[in-house]
């Protein structure tokens, strides 16, 4: 029973990190930096200095076909370790090394028991609210241009 609880806790932690990473990846670097500026950042060391490189992007034809190499995309990555031992990773599409560094720091802080509450309330929650508001605004703009087509049935047999 205890092992099932441990697996569930680990799964919840991974889902939470995934949700945080989605918010950070869709946020602008200036917004993340502004929010991180409102809190005291913990001491940390770079495990992997921010760097950029290429990854192969794969696709599928028709959704069930064989995978094929679509092309390459530029990514930036970084890894940090807090003095308390938590390790965070940051990957960003494009050449924004500073954003990758900030995402890695946020990832490590989310895993820390004493820092996770503060990072959630002061950084992640406001960024998530801004992301949801932006998506809602775009959805409303798109819905305003929606055209409904319908077919009239003729009386002929």
PDB file of C-alpha atoms in Angstrom:
ATOM      1  CA  UNK A   1       0.000   0.000   0.000  1.00  0.00           C
ATOM      2  CA  UNK A   2       2.811   2.404   0.879  1.00  0.00           C
ATOM      3  CA  UNK A   3       4.523   1.741  -2.449  1.00  0.00           C
ATOM      4  CA  UNK A   4       1.335   2.642  -4.327  1.00  0.00           C
ATOM      5  CA  UNK A   5       1.128   5.921  -2.386  1.00  0.00           C
ATOM      6  CA  UNK A   6       4.765   6.647  -3.222  1.00  0.00           C
ATOM      7  CA  UNK A   7       4.139   6.027  -6.914  1.00  0.00           C
ATOM      8  CA  UNK A   8       1.053   8.250  -6.806  1.00  0.00           C
ATOM      9  CA  UNK A   9       3.019  11.054  -5.094  1.00  0.00           C
ATOM     10  CA  UNK A  10       5.783  10.765  -7.684  1.00  0.00           C
ATOM     11  CA  UNK A  11       3.222  10.846 -10.492  1.00  0.00           C
ATOM     12  CA  UNK A  12       1.555  13.916  -8.957  1.00  0.00           C
ATOM     13  CA  UNK A  13       4.940  15.625  -8.688  1.00  0.00           C
ATOM     14  CA  UNK A  14       5.704  14.909 -12.330  1.00  0.00           C
ATOM     15  CA  UNK A  15       2.291  16.185 -13.425  1.00  0.00           C
ATOM     16  CA  UNK A  16       2.815  19.360 -11.397  1.00  0.00           C
ATOM     17  CA  UNK A  17       6.263  19.929 -12.918  1.00  0.00           C
ATOM     18  CA  UNK A  18       4.813  19.321 -16.388  1.00  0.00           C
ATOM     19  CA  UNK A  19       2.088  21.923 -15.776  1.00  0.00           C
ATOM     20  CA  UNK A  20       4.625  24.448 -14.461  1.00  0.00           C
ATOM     21  CA  UNK A  21       6.913  23.871 -17.442  1.00  0.00           C
ATOM     22  CA  UNK A  22       4.006  24.411 -19.852  1.00  0.00           C
ATOM     23  CA  UNK A  23       3.249  27.775 -18.253  1.00  0.00           C
ATOM     24  CA  UNK A  24       6.899  28.846 -18.281  1.00  0.00           C
ATOM     25  CA  UNK A  25       7.460  27.723 -21.876  1.00  0.00           C
ATOM     26  CA  UNK A  26       4.489  29.793 -23.079  1.00  0.00           C
ATOM     27  CA  UNK A  27       5.476  32.892 -21.089  1.00  0.00           C
ATOM     28  CA  UNK A  28       7.732  35.662 -22.320  1.00  0.00           C
ATOM     29  CA  UNK A  29      11.216  35.916 -20.876  1.00  0.00           C
ATOM     30  CA  UNK A  30      10.559  39.446 -19.600  1.00  0.00           C
ATOM     31  CA  UNK A  31       7.431  38.283 -17.740  1.00  0.00           C
ATOM     32  CA  UNK A  32       9.316  35.430 -16.051  1.00  0.00           C
ATOM     33  CA  UNK A  33      12.203  37.739 -15.132  1.00  0.00           C
ATOM     34  CA  UNK A  34       9.803  40.335 -13.720  1.00  0.00           C
ATOM     35  CA  UNK A  35       8.052  37.749 -11.544  1.00  0.00           C
ATOM     36  CA  UNK A  36      11.322  36.183 -10.366  1.00  0.00           C
ATOM     37  CA  UNK A  37      12.513  39.673  -9.422  1.00  0.00           C
ATOM     38  CA  UNK A  38       9.809  39.848  -6.744  1.00  0.00           C
ATOM     39  CA  UNK A  39      11.231  36.940  -4.736  1.00  0.00           C
ATOM     40  CA  UNK A  40      14.582  36.194  -3.130  1.00  0.00           C
ATOM     41  CA  UNK A  41      16.329  33.699  -5.372  1.00  0.00           C
ATOM     42  CA  UNK A  42      18.083  30.826  -3.587  1.00  0.00           C
ATOM     43  CA  UNK A  43      21.762  30.062  -3.941  1.00  0.00           C
ATOM     44  CA  UNK A  44      22.361  27.709  -6.861  1.00  0.00           C
ATOM     45  CA  UNK A  45      25.050  26.430  -9.179  1.00  0.00           C
ATOM     46  CA  UNK A  46      24.939  25.729 -12.883  1.00  0.00           C
ATOM     47  CA  UNK A  47      25.199  22.037 -13.673  1.00  0.00           C
ATOM     48  CA  UNK A  48      24.955  22.835 -17.364  1.00  0.00           C
ATOM     49  CA  UNK A  49      25.719  26.341 -18.513  1.00  0.00           C
ATOM     50  CA  UNK A  50      23.008  27.725 -20.797  1.00  0.00           C
ATOM     51  CA  UNK A  51      23.725  26.623 -24.338  1.00  0.00           C
ATOM     52  CA  UNK A  52      21.912  26.196 -27.595  1.00  0.00           C
ATOM     53  CA  UNK A  53      21.927  23.437 -30.158  1.00  0.00           C
ATOM     54  CA  UNK A  54      19.758  21.558 -32.612  1.00  0.00           C
ATOM     55  CA  UNK A  55      17.167  18.830 -32.191  1.00  0.00           C
ATOM     56  CA  UNK A  56      15.551  16.736 -34.898  1.00  0.00           C
ATOM     57  CA  UNK A  57      11.823  17.339 -35.256  1.00  0.00           C
ATOM     58  CA  UNK A  58       9.906  14.233 -36.292  1.00  0.00           C
ATOM     59  CA  UNK A  59       6.471  13.988 -37.831  1.00  0.00           C
ATOM     60  CA  UNK A  60       3.997  11.397 -39.042  1.00  0.00           C
ATOM     61  CA  UNK A  61       2.080  11.214 -42.262  1.00  0.00           C
ATOM     62  CA  UNK A  62      -1.658  10.883 -41.772  1.00  0.00           C
ATOM     63  CA  UNK A  63      -1.426  10.384 -38.025  1.00  0.00           C
ATOM     64  CA  UNK A  64      -0.786   6.637 -38.220  1.00  0.00           C
ATOM     65  CA  UNK A  65       1.985   6.466 -40.793  1.00  0.00           C
ATOM     66  CA  UNK A  66       5.657   5.898 -40.289  1.00  0.00           C
ATOM     67  CA  UNK A  67       7.625   8.692 -38.615  1.00  0.00           C
ATOM     68  CA  UNK A  68       9.881  10.854 -40.749  1.00  0.00           C
ATOM     69  CA  UNK A  69      12.443  13.565 -40.024  1.00  0.00           C
ATOM     70  CA  UNK A  70      10.737  16.887 -40.633  1.00  0.00           C
ATOM     71  CA  UNK A  71      13.786  19.037 -39.976  1.00  0.00           C
ATOM     72  CA  UNK A  72      15.882  20.586 -37.247  1.00  0.00           C
ATOM     73  CA  UNK A  73      14.897  23.146 -34.637  1.00  0.00           C
ATOM     74  CA  UNK A  74      17.118  25.318 -32.470  1.00  0.00           C
ATOM     75  CA  UNK A  75      16.743  24.864 -28.697  1.00  0.00           C
ATOM     76  CA  UNK A  76      18.406  26.333 -25.626  1.00  0.00           C
ATOM     77  CA  UNK A  77      18.926  24.339 -22.451  1.00  0.00           C
ATOM     78  CA  UNK A  78      20.251  24.779 -18.938  1.00  0.00           C
ATOM     79  CA  UNK A  79      20.437  22.814 -15.669  1.00  0.00           C
ATOM     80  CA  UNK A  80      20.849  24.159 -12.135  1.00  0.00           C
ATOM     81  CA  UNK A  81      21.158  22.673  -8.647  1.00  0.00           C
ATOM     82  CA  UNK A  82      20.007  24.482  -5.531  1.00  0.00           C
ATOM     83  CA  UNK A  83      22.217  24.301  -2.461  1.00  0.00           C
ATOM     84  CA  UNK A  84      19.473  22.146  -0.893  1.00  0.00           C
ATOM     85  CA  UNK A  85      19.989  19.548  -3.660  1.00  0.00           C
ATOM     86  CA  UNK A  86      17.013  20.045  -6.011  1.00  0.00           C
ATOM     87  CA  UNK A  87      17.945  19.907  -9.695  1.00  0.00           C
ATOM     88  CA  UNK A  88      16.014  21.829 -12.337  1.00  0.00           C
ATOM     89  CA  UNK A  89      16.131  21.655 -16.106  1.00  0.00           C
ATOM     90  CA  UNK A  90      15.063  24.194 -18.687  1.00  0.00           C
ATOM     91  CA  UNK A  91      14.565  23.686 -22.416  1.00  0.00           C
ATOM     92  CA  UNK A  92      13.304  26.431 -24.726  1.00  0.00           C
ATOM     93  CA  UNK A  93      12.595  26.435 -28.430  1.00  0.00           C
ATOM     94  CA  UNK A  94      14.861  29.077 -29.977  1.00  0.00           C
ATOM     95  CA  UNK A  95      18.072  30.743 -28.879  1.00  0.00           C
ATOM     96  CA  UNK A  96      17.033  32.280 -25.550  1.00  0.00           C
ATOM     97  CA  UNK A  97      19.643  31.027 -23.097  1.00  0.00           C
ATOM     98  CA  UNK A  98      18.534  33.376 -20.314  1.00  0.00           C
ATOM     99  CA  UNK A  99      14.967  32.049 -20.476  1.00  0.00           C
ATOM    100  CA  UNK A 100      16.254  28.459 -20.328  1.00  0.00           C
ATOM    101  CA  UNK A 101      18.284  29.393 -17.220  1.00  0.00           C
ATOM    102  CA  UNK A 102      15.260  30.984 -15.508  1.00  0.00           C
ATOM    103  CA  UNK A 103      13.040  27.995 -16.340  1.00  0.00           C
ATOM    104  CA  UNK A 104      15.647  25.618 -14.887  1.00  0.00           C
ATOM    105  CA  UNK A 105      15.786  27.701 -11.704  1.00  0.00           C
ATOM    106  CA  UNK A 106      11.974  27.725 -11.438  1.00  0.00           C
ATOM    107  CA  UNK A 107      11.879  23.958 -11.996  1.00  0.00           C
ATOM    108  CA  UNK A 108      14.314  23.405  -9.138  1.00  0.00           C
ATOM    109  CA  UNK A 109      12.413  25.788  -6.863  1.00  0.00           C
ATOM    110  CA  UNK A 110       9.090  24.030  -7.570  1.00  0.00           C
ATOM    111  CA  UNK A 111      10.629  20.789  -6.293  1.00  0.00           C
ATOM    112  CA  UNK A 112      11.802  22.404  -3.036  1.00  0.00           C
ATOM    113  CA  UNK A 113       9.390  21.995  -0.122  1.00  0.00           C
ATOM    114  CA  UNK A 114      10.196  25.414   1.368  1.00  0.00           C
ATOM    115  CA  UNK A 115      10.209  27.363  -1.925  1.00  0.00           C
ATOM    116  CA  UNK A 116       7.402  25.706  -3.891  1.00  0.00           C
ATOM    117  CA  UNK A 117       4.577  27.690  -2.285  1.00  0.00           C
ATOM    118  CA  UNK A 118       6.219  31.058  -2.906  1.00  0.00           C
ATOM    119  CA  UNK A 119       7.183  30.263  -6.501  1.00  0.00           C
ATOM    120  CA  UNK A 120       3.654  29.021  -7.190  1.00  0.00           C
ATOM    121  CA  UNK A 121       1.878  32.086  -5.782  1.00  0.00           C
ATOM    122  CA  UNK A 122       4.270  34.815  -6.936  1.00  0.00           C
ATOM    123  CA  UNK A 123       5.498  33.468 -10.284  1.00  0.00           C
ATOM    124  CA  UNK A 124       3.532  30.550 -11.730  1.00  0.00           C
ATOM    125  CA  UNK A 125      -0.030  31.566 -10.788  1.00  0.00           C
ATOM    126  CA  UNK A 126       0.211  35.101 -12.270  1.00  0.00           C
ATOM    127  CA  UNK A 127       1.866  33.752 -15.437  1.00  0.00           C
ATOM    128  CA  UNK A 128      -0.825  31.056 -15.720  1.00  0.00           C
ATOM    129  CA  UNK A 129      -3.582  33.665 -15.311  1.00  0.00           C
ATOM    130  CA  UNK A 130      -2.009  35.848 -18.012  1.00  0.00           C
ATOM    131  CA  UNK A 131      -1.671  32.847 -20.333  1.00  0.00           C
ATOM    132  CA  UNK A 132      -5.325  31.849 -19.819  1.00  0.00           C
ATOM    133  CA  UNK A 133      -6.492  35.441 -20.374  1.00  0.00           C
ATOM    134  CA  UNK A 134      -4.450  35.660 -23.587  1.00  0.00           C
ATOM    135  CA  UNK A 135      -5.859  32.363 -24.856  1.00  0.00           C
ATOM    136  CA  UNK A 136      -9.414  33.465 -24.003  1.00  0.00           C
ATOM    137  CA  UNK A 137      -8.909  36.764 -25.830  1.00  0.00           C
ATOM    138  CA  UNK A 138      -7.577  34.977 -28.908  1.00  0.00           C
ATOM    139  CA  UNK A 139     -10.449  32.476 -28.796  1.00  0.00           C
ATOM    140  CA  UNK A 140     -12.975  35.327 -28.610  1.00  0.00           C
ATOM    141  CA  UNK A 141     -11.325  37.081 -31.566  1.00  0.00           C
ATOM    142  CA  UNK A 142     -11.405  33.865 -33.555  1.00  0.00           C
ATOM    143  CA  UNK A 143     -15.011  33.111 -32.606  1.00  0.00           C
ATOM    144  CA  UNK A 144     -16.057  36.543 -33.884  1.00  0.00           C
ATOM    145  CA  UNK A 145     -14.984  35.538 -37.393  1.00  0.00           C
ATOM    146  CA  UNK A 146     -16.754  32.168 -37.331  1.00  0.00           C
ATOM    147  CA  UNK A 147     -19.099  31.407 -40.210  1.00  0.00           C
ATOM    148  CA  UNK A 148     -21.705  28.659 -39.903  1.00  0.00           C
ATOM    149  CA  UNK A 149     -22.692  26.930 -43.106  1.00  0.00           C
ATOM    150  CA  UNK A 150     -25.868  24.954 -43.405  1.00  0.00           C
ATOM    151  CA  UNK A 151     -27.686  23.085 -46.171  1.00  0.00           C
ATOM    152  CA  UNK A 152     -31.323  23.592 -46.916  1.00  0.00           C
ATOM    153  CA  UNK A 153     -33.278  20.501 -47.884  1.00  0.00           C
ATOM    154  CA  UNK A 154     -35.293  20.924 -51.050  1.00  0.00           C
ATOM    155  CA  UNK A 155     -38.817  19.583 -51.316  1.00  0.00           C
ATOM    156  CA  UNK A 156     -37.984  17.313 -54.251  1.00  0.00           C
ATOM    157  CA  UNK A 157     -37.981  13.586 -53.615  1.00  0.00           C
TER     158      UNK A 157
END
